[in-house]
Amino acid sequence: MSTDVALREIDPADSTAAGEFFAVSRTGFLEARPDERARRGYGERVAGHRLLTAQAGGRVVGTFRSFASEVTLPGAGPVPVNAVSSVTVLPTHRRRGVLSRMMADDLARAREREHAFSALIAMEAPIYGRFGFGAATRSTRWVVDADRTAFRPDAPGGPAAGGSLEVLDPAEAREDCAAVHDAARRARPGGLERPARWWAERTAAEGPGALGAGVRVVLHRDADGVADGYACYETAEAWAGRVSRSSATVSDLSATSPAAYRDLWEFVTSIDLVRSVAAPDRPADELLPHLLTDPRAAQDGPVDDFLWLRVLDVPGALAARRYLGSGTLVLRVLDPSGLADATVRLHVGADRCGSDGWTCAEVTTTDAEPDVRVGVGDLASLLLGGTSPVALRAAGRLQATAADAHRLQAVLATPESPWCPTWF
């Protein structure tokens, strides 16, 4: 561990310090150096965030940013989460324990502030498992053959549903898009908050995070005129002789009803001259193929991890979500750092189900013999329902009898896979 490196927080309002912070961060992510205009604007973009630096010889050699956000848990809606981003260490100071010190400092602070979770998007998967993070959501890239896309006659939406579509510039659609996303992210595990600042940057004409001049928004309204879906898309023109090979890319699509979802996909796959539509960072269990007469018109690609969680409070994390299954299990959660090491009794009683089918759990610490032993990172992967306890047992990452692994899977199951479409 390097003793010549000191950890120091900097004030986001200090434009010079914030500019240096992001210059180092961009170096770590293989990005171009920010120009003077960008440096001056960083402080405003991260107002209220915690900027932790590692400094040696008066220069920043490591960066670590965290801020308060929300993540949606199964059946329970959003809960507070400590979001982590801009984590870098310059090559000159690697393998000196700098990242470990910054991570330990921030996790301890988040625990003191009574966060049950920290969250991040891992650029390199092997790194963050060492700190107790586990992959909690996954996503994939869908490619749709527009020429083969036809919707089933029994699919929701279409002209009979009375909805309408309007193509807008991103700034015009900002408020409606924000409202739709906020409703949608509350309904599916893994959804993250997008504050007003996020939308302002996203829909600006230019600047960091902006969609870009080529992006348009198609907004869907229901029969009563209320916005219930949108898609951000960009087209790319290409020709083979006089035959169009043009394509579209959907960078963001959100809907609060199946009818809006169907109508948005029908719109982007029927744009004149467009032959294929790509949609990155989508759920692996996308509804689209089930709506098509030829499901093979929509093809998914490799499935990658996206949002990673770190449990900071085991009883609090388990009690924060709700459950569809029922049962009682004693869980021994192993955390080498000691931050969240715990043995708890998880009890989900079938007689306490609400009208929506979800049930709250009773979670208490205990000295009883555990039914399940699991690492804190693997618990994070299990909590949103996106990872199978049975699979982890087969991989040697969860110790339990086959029957107990199946019981845990039944308790944690969710109707949809967790999904997070929001980069941060």
Coordinates of C-alpha atoms in Angstrom, one line a residue:
M1 CA 0.0 0.0 0.0
S2 CA 1.3 3.4 -1.0
T3 CA 1.9 5.8 1.9
D4 CA 2.7 8.8 -0.3
V5 CA -0.9 9.0 -1.6
A6 CA -3.4 11.0 0.4
L7 CA -7.2 10.9 0.0
R8 CA -8.8 14.3 -0.3
E9 CA -12.4 15.4 -1.0
I10 CA -12.7 18.4 -3.4
D11 CA -15.5 20.9 -3.7
P12 CA -17.5 20.4 -7.0
A13 CA -18.1 24.2 -7.0
D14 CA -14.3 24.7 -7.4
S15 CA -14.2 24.7 -11.2
T16 CA -10.4 24.3 -11.3
A17 CA -10.4 21.3 -8.9
A18 CA -13.4 19.7 -10.6
G19 CA -11.7 20.2 -14.0
E20 CA -8.6 18.4 -12.9
F21 CA -10.7 15.6 -11.4
F22 CA -12.4 15.0 -14.7
A23 CA -9.3 15.4 -16.8
V24 CA -7.8 12.5 -14.8
S25 CA -11.0 10.5 -15.0
R26 CA -11.2 10.9 -18.7
T27 CA -7.6 9.7 -19.0
G28 CA -8.5 6.6 -17.1
F29 CA -11.5 5.9 -19.5
L30 CA -9.4 6.4 -22.6
E31 CA -11.2 9.6 -23.5
A32 CA -9.9 12.9 -24.9
R33 CA -8.8 15.7 -22.6
P34 CA -11.7 18.1 -21.8
D35 CA -11.4 21.5 -23.3
E36 CA -11.6 24.7 -21.2
R37 CA -15.3 25.1 -21.7
A38 CA -16.0 21.5 -20.5
R39 CA -13.8 22.0 -17.5
R40 CA -15.7 25.0 -16.4
G41 CA -19.0 23.2 -16.7
Y42 CA -18.1 20.1 -14.7
G43 CA -18.8 21.7 -11.3
E44 CA -22.4 22.4 -12.2
R45 CA -22.9 18.9 -13.6
V46 CA -21.8 17.2 -10.3
A47 CA -23.3 19.7 -7.8
G48 CA -24.1 17.7 -4.7
H49 CA -21.9 14.8 -5.6
R50 CA -19.0 13.6 -3.5
L51 CA -15.6 14.0 -5.4
L52 CA -12.9 12.0 -3.7
T53 CA -9.4 12.2 -5.0
A54 CA -6.1 10.3 -4.4
Q55 CA -3.3 12.8 -4.6
A56 CA 0.5 12.4 -4.7
G57 CA 3.0 15.2 -4.9
G58 CA 0.1 17.7 -5.2
R59 CA -1.4 16.1 -8.3
V60 CA -4.6 14.0 -8.7
V61 CA -3.7 10.3 -9.4
G62 CA -7.1 8.7 -8.7
T63 CA -10.7 9.7 -8.8
F64 CA -13.9 8.4 -7.2
R65 CA -17.3 10.1 -7.5
S66 CA -20.5 9.1 -5.6
F67 CA -24.0 10.6 -5.2
A68 CA -27.4 9.7 -3.8
S69 CA -29.8 8.0 -6.2
E70 CA -32.6 5.4 -6.2
V71 CA -32.9 1.9 -7.4
T72 CA -36.1 -0.1 -7.8
L73 CA -36.4 -3.3 -5.8
P74 CA -38.9 -6.1 -6.6
G75 CA -42.4 -5.3 -5.6
A76 CA -41.3 -2.3 -3.4
G77 CA -40.5 0.5 -5.8
P78 CA -37.4 2.8 -5.4
V79 CA -35.1 2.8 -2.4
P80 CA -32.1 5.1 -1.8
V81 CA -28.7 3.9 -3.2
N82 CA -25.2 5.3 -3.1
A83 CA -24.3 5.5 -6.8
V84 CA -20.6 5.3 -7.7
S85 CA -18.9 6.5 -10.9
S86 CA -15.7 8.1 -12.3
V87 CA -13.5 5.5 -10.6
T88 CA -10.0 5.7 -12.0
V89 CA -6.4 5.3 -10.9
L90 CA -3.6 6.6 -13.2
P91 CA -1.2 3.9 -14.6
T92 CA 1.6 5.6 -12.6
H93 CA 0.0 4.6 -9.3
R94 CA -1.7 1.2 -10.0
R95 CA -1.2 -1.7 -7.7
R96 CA -0.5 0.4 -4.7
G97 CA -3.8 0.0 -2.9
V98 CA -5.2 3.4 -4.1
L99 CA -8.5 2.0 -5.4
S100 CA -8.9 -0.2 -2.3
R101 CA -8.5 2.9 0.0
M102 CA -10.9 5.0 -2.0
M103 CA -13.5 2.2 -2.1
A104 CA -13.2 1.4 1.6
D105 CA -13.6 5.1 2.4
D106 CA -16.7 5.6 0.3
L107 CA -18.5 2.3 1.3
A108 CA -17.9 3.1 5.0
R109 CA -19.4 6.6 4.5
A110 CA -22.4 5.2 2.6
R111 CA -23.0 2.7 5.5
E112 CA -22.8 5.5 8.0
R113 CA -25.5 7.3 6.0
E114 CA -27.6 4.2 6.3
H115 CA -27.6 3.2 2.7
A116 CA -28.4 -0.5 2.2
F117 CA -26.7 -0.5 -1.2
S118 CA -24.0 1.0 -3.3
A119 CA -24.3 0.7 -7.1
L120 CA -22.0 1.1 -10.1
I121 CA -21.5 0.1 -13.7
A122 CA -18.3 -2.0 -13.9
M123 CA -16.1 -1.3 -16.9
E124 CA -14.0 -4.3 -15.9
A125 CA -15.9 -7.2 -14.3
P126 CA -13.0 -8.8 -12.2
I127 CA -12.3 -5.6 -10.3
Y128 CA -15.4 -5.0 -8.4
G129 CA -16.2 -8.5 -7.2
R130 CA -13.2 -8.0 -4.9
F131 CA -15.0 -5.2 -3.1
G132 CA -18.3 -7.2 -2.6
F133 CA -20.2 -6.0 -5.6
G134 CA -22.3 -8.4 -7.7
A135 CA -23.9 -8.1 -11.1
A136 CA -27.6 -7.4 -10.4
T137 CA -29.0 -6.6 -13.9
R138 CA -28.1 -7.7 -17.4
S139 CA -28.8 -6.3 -20.8
T140 CA -28.4 -7.2 -24.5
R141 CA -28.5 -5.7 -28.0
W142 CA -31.5 -6.4 -30.2
V143 CA -31.5 -6.2 -33.9
V144 CA -34.8 -6.2 -35.7
D145 CA -35.3 -7.0 -39.4
A146 CA -37.8 -4.3 -40.4
D147 CA -38.8 -5.9 -43.6
R148 CA -39.9 -9.1 -41.7
T149 CA -41.6 -7.3 -38.9
A150 CA -45.4 -7.7 -38.7
F151 CA -47.4 -7.6 -35.5
R152 CA -49.9 -10.3 -34.5
P153 CA -53.5 -9.3 -34.8
D154 CA -54.0 -10.0 -31.1
A155 CA -51.1 -7.7 -30.0
P156 CA -52.1 -4.8 -27.9
G157 CA -52.1 -1.3 -29.4
G158 CA -52.6 -0.4 -33.0
P159 CA -55.2 1.9 -34.5
A160 CA -58.1 0.4 -32.5
A161 CA -56.5 1.4 -29.2
G162 CA -56.8 5.1 -30.1
G163 CA -53.2 6.1 -29.2
S164 CA -51.3 8.7 -31.2
L165 CA -47.6 9.3 -32.1
E166 CA -45.7 12.6 -32.6
V167 CA -42.1 13.1 -33.7
L168 CA -40.4 15.9 -31.7
D169 CA -37.0 17.4 -31.0
P170 CA -35.6 16.0 -27.7
A171 CA -36.0 19.3 -25.9
E172 CA -39.7 19.5 -26.8
A173 CA -40.3 16.1 -25.4
R174 CA -38.2 16.4 -22.2
E175 CA -40.9 16.7 -19.6
D176 CA -43.1 14.0 -21.1
C177 CA -40.1 11.6 -21.5
A178 CA -39.0 12.2 -17.9
A179 CA -42.5 11.5 -16.6
V180 CA -42.8 8.3 -18.6
H181 CA -39.4 7.0 -17.6
D182 CA -40.1 7.8 -13.9
A183 CA -43.3 5.8 -14.0
A184 CA -41.7 2.9 -15.9
R185 CA -38.5 2.7 -13.7
R186 CA -40.7 2.4 -10.6
A187 CA -42.4 -0.7 -12.0
R188 CA -39.4 -2.9 -12.9
P189 CA -36.5 -4.1 -10.6
G190 CA -33.2 -2.4 -11.4
G191 CA -34.6 0.9 -12.6
L192 CA -32.6 4.0 -11.7
E193 CA -33.6 7.6 -11.0
R194 CA -33.0 10.2 -13.7
P195 CA -33.0 13.6 -12.1
A196 CA -34.0 16.8 -13.9
R197 CA -30.3 17.6 -14.5
W198 CA -29.8 14.3 -16.3
W199 CA -32.7 15.1 -18.7
A200 CA -31.5 18.7 -19.2
E201 CA -28.1 17.4 -20.3
R202 CA -29.5 14.5 -22.3
T203 CA -31.9 16.7 -24.4
A204 CA -29.6 19.7 -24.8
A205 CA -28.6 20.6 -28.4
E206 CA -24.9 19.8 -27.6
G207 CA -22.5 19.0 -24.7
P208 CA -21.6 16.0 -22.6
G209 CA -24.4 13.5 -22.4
A210 CA -26.5 15.1 -25.2
L211 CA -28.3 12.8 -27.5
G212 CA -26.9 14.5 -30.6
A213 CA -28.2 16.5 -33.5
G214 CA -29.3 13.4 -35.4
V215 CA -31.6 12.0 -32.7
R216 CA -35.3 12.4 -32.7
V217 CA -38.0 11.5 -30.2
V218 CA -41.3 9.8 -31.0
L219 CA -43.8 10.4 -28.2
H220 CA -46.8 8.1 -27.7
R221 CA -50.0 9.4 -26.1
D222 CA -52.9 7.2 -25.0
A223 CA -56.6 7.8 -26.1
D224 CA -56.9 10.5 -23.4
G225 CA -53.8 12.4 -24.6
V226 CA -51.6 11.4 -21.8
A227 CA -47.9 10.6 -22.7
D228 CA -47.3 6.9 -21.9
G229 CA -44.3 6.0 -24.0
Y230 CA -41.4 7.4 -26.0
A231 CA -38.5 6.2 -28.2
C232 CA -35.2 8.1 -29.0
Y233 CA -33.9 7.1 -32.3
E234 CA -31.4 8.0 -35.0
T235 CA -31.2 6.9 -38.6
A236 CA -28.2 6.2 -40.8
E237 CA -28.6 6.3 -44.6
A238 CA -26.8 3.7 -46.7
W239 CA -27.4 2.4 -50.2
A240 CA -26.3 -0.6 -52.4
G241 CA -26.9 0.9 -55.8
R242 CA -30.5 2.1 -55.7
V243 CA -31.4 -0.3 -52.9
S244 CA -31.7 1.2 -49.4
R245 CA -29.6 -0.5 -46.7
S246 CA -30.4 2.3 -44.2
S247 CA -30.8 1.5 -40.5
A248 CA -32.1 3.0 -37.3
T249 CA -30.7 2.9 -33.7
V250 CA -33.0 3.1 -30.7
S251 CA -31.0 4.6 -27.9
D252 CA -33.8 4.7 -25.4
L253 CA -37.4 3.3 -25.4
S254 CA -39.7 3.4 -22.4
A255 CA -43.4 2.7 -22.1
T256 CA -46.0 2.3 -19.3
S257 CA -48.4 0.2 -21.3
P258 CA -48.1 -2.7 -23.7
A259 CA -50.1 -0.7 -26.3
A260 CA -47.6 2.2 -26.2
Y261 CA -44.7 -0.3 -26.3
R262 CA -46.1 -2.0 -29.4
D263 CA -46.9 1.2 -31.2
L264 CA -43.4 2.6 -30.6
W265 CA -41.8 -0.5 -32.0
E266 CA -44.1 -0.5 -35.0
F267 CA -43.2 3.1 -35.7
V268 CA -39.4 2.6 -35.6
T269 CA -39.6 -0.6 -37.7
S270 CA -41.8 1.0 -40.4
I271 CA -39.7 4.2 -41.1
D272 CA -39.4 4.6 -44.8
L273 CA -36.1 3.2 -46.2
V274 CA -35.0 1.6 -42.9
R275 CA -34.2 -2.0 -43.3
S276 CA -32.9 -2.9 -39.8
V277 CA -33.3 -1.4 -36.3
A278 CA -30.7 -1.9 -33.5
A279 CA -31.5 -1.3 -29.9
P280 CA -28.6 -1.6 -27.4
D281 CA -28.9 -2.0 -23.6
R282 CA -32.3 -3.7 -23.7
P283 CA -33.6 -6.4 -21.4
A284 CA -32.9 -10.0 -22.4
D285 CA -36.5 -10.9 -21.9
E286 CA -37.7 -8.1 -24.3
L287 CA -41.5 -8.4 -25.0
L288 CA -41.1 -7.6 -28.7
P289 CA -40.7 -11.2 -30.1
H290 CA -43.9 -12.2 -28.4
L291 CA -45.8 -9.6 -30.4
L292 CA -44.6 -10.6 -33.8
T293 CA -46.0 -13.0 -36.3
D294 CA -42.3 -14.0 -37.0
P295 CA -40.4 -13.8 -33.7
R296 CA -37.2 -14.5 -35.5
A297 CA -37.4 -11.0 -37.0
A298 CA -36.0 -9.8 -33.6
Q299 CA -32.6 -11.3 -32.7
D300 CA -30.8 -10.7 -29.5
G301 CA -27.0 -10.6 -29.1
P302 CA -24.7 -11.5 -26.2
V303 CA -26.0 -10.8 -22.7
D304 CA -23.8 -8.6 -20.6
D305 CA -23.9 -7.5 -16.9
F306 CA -24.9 -3.9 -16.4
L307 CA -25.8 -2.6 -12.9
W308 CA -23.7 -3.9 -10.0
L309 CA -24.9 -3.7 -6.4
R310 CA -23.0 -3.8 -3.1
V311 CA -25.0 -4.8 -0.1
L312 CA -24.1 -2.6 3.0
D313 CA -26.8 -3.7 5.3
V314 CA -28.0 -7.3 4.9
P315 CA -31.2 -7.1 7.1
G316 CA -32.1 -3.8 5.6
A317 CA -31.6 -5.0 2.0
L318 CA -33.6 -8.1 2.4
A319 CA -36.4 -6.3 4.2
A320 CA -36.5 -3.4 1.6
R321 CA -37.7 -5.6 -1.3
R322 CA -40.9 -7.7 -1.4
Y323 CA -41.5 -11.3 -2.4
L324 CA -43.9 -13.4 -4.5
G325 CA -42.8 -16.8 -2.9
S326 CA -43.1 -17.8 0.7
G327 CA -40.9 -19.7 3.2
T328 CA -38.4 -19.3 5.9
L329 CA -34.6 -19.6 5.5
V330 CA -31.6 -18.7 7.6
L331 CA -28.9 -17.0 5.4
R332 CA -25.2 -16.7 6.4
V333 CA -23.8 -13.8 4.4
L334 CA -20.0 -13.7 4.2
D335 CA -18.3 -10.4 3.8
P336 CA -14.5 -10.6 4.1
S337 CA -14.4 -6.8 4.8
G338 CA -16.7 -7.3 7.8
L339 CA -18.9 -4.4 6.5
A340 CA -22.0 -6.5 6.0
D341 CA -21.2 -9.9 7.5
A342 CA -24.4 -11.2 9.0
T343 CA -26.6 -14.2 9.7
V344 CA -30.3 -13.5 9.3
R345 CA -33.6 -15.3 9.3
L346 CA -35.7 -14.5 6.3
H347 CA -39.4 -15.2 6.8
V348 CA -42.0 -14.6 4.1
G349 CA -45.4 -15.7 5.1
A350 CA -48.0 -16.6 2.5
D351 CA -50.8 -15.3 4.7
R352 CA -49.5 -11.8 4.5
C353 CA -49.8 -11.3 0.7
G354 CA -51.4 -8.1 -0.4
S355 CA -53.8 -7.7 -3.3
D356 CA -50.9 -7.2 -5.7
G357 CA -49.5 -10.6 -4.8
W358 CA -46.3 -9.3 -3.2
T359 CA -45.4 -9.9 0.4
C360 CA -43.2 -8.1 2.9
A361 CA -40.6 -10.2 4.8
E362 CA -39.6 -10.4 8.4
V363 CA -35.8 -10.2 8.6
T364 CA -34.0 -10.7 11.9
T365 CA -30.5 -11.5 12.9
T366 CA -29.9 -14.9 14.5
D367 CA -27.4 -17.4 15.8
A368 CA -29.2 -20.3 14.2
E369 CA -27.5 -22.8 11.9
P370 CA -27.8 -21.4 8.4
D371 CA -29.6 -23.1 5.6
V372 CA -27.7 -21.1 3.0
R373 CA -24.2 -19.7 3.0
V374 CA -23.5 -17.0 0.3
G375 CA -20.9 -14.3 -0.3
V376 CA -22.1 -10.7 -0.1
G377 CA -21.4 -10.1 -3.8
D378 CA -23.5 -13.1 -4.8
L379 CA -26.3 -11.9 -2.5
A380 CA -26.4 -8.7 -4.5
S381 CA -26.8 -10.7 -7.7
L382 CA -29.7 -12.6 -6.1
L383 CA -31.6 -9.7 -4.6
L384 CA -33.3 -8.3 -7.7
G385 CA -34.2 -11.8 -9.0
G386 CA -31.8 -11.8 -12.0
T387 CA -29.6 -14.7 -10.8
S388 CA -30.6 -18.2 -9.9
P389 CA -29.5 -19.6 -6.5
V390 CA -29.7 -23.0 -8.1
A391 CA -27.1 -21.9 -10.6
L392 CA -24.8 -20.4 -8.0
R393 CA -25.0 -23.6 -6.0
A394 CA -24.0 -25.6 -9.0
A395 CA -21.1 -23.2 -9.6
G396 CA -19.9 -23.7 -6.0
R397 CA -20.7 -20.1 -5.0
L398 CA -23.6 -20.8 -2.7
Q399 CA -23.6 -23.6 -0.1
A400 CA -27.0 -25.2 0.5
T401 CA -28.8 -28.4 0.0
A402 CA -30.5 -28.7 -3.4
A403 CA -33.9 -28.4 -1.6
D404 CA -32.9 -25.2 0.2
A405 CA -31.5 -23.7 -3.1
H406 CA -34.8 -24.4 -4.8
R407 CA -36.7 -22.9 -1.8
L408 CA -34.6 -19.7 -2.0
Q409 CA -35.2 -19.5 -5.7
A410 CA -38.9 -19.7 -5.2
V411 CA -38.8 -16.9 -2.6
L412 CA -36.7 -14.6 -4.7
A413 CA -38.3 -15.1 -8.1
T414 CA -39.6 -12.1 -10.0
P415 CA -42.0 -12.0 -13.0
E416 CA -39.5 -9.9 -15.1
S417 CA -35.8 -9.9 -15.2
P418 CA -34.2 -6.8 -13.5
W419 CA -33.2 -4.2 -16.0
C420 CA -31.4 -0.9 -15.9
P421 CA -31.2 1.3 -19.0
T422 CA -29.5 4.3 -17.4
W423 CA -25.7 5.0 -17.6
F424 CA -24.2 7.1 -14.9

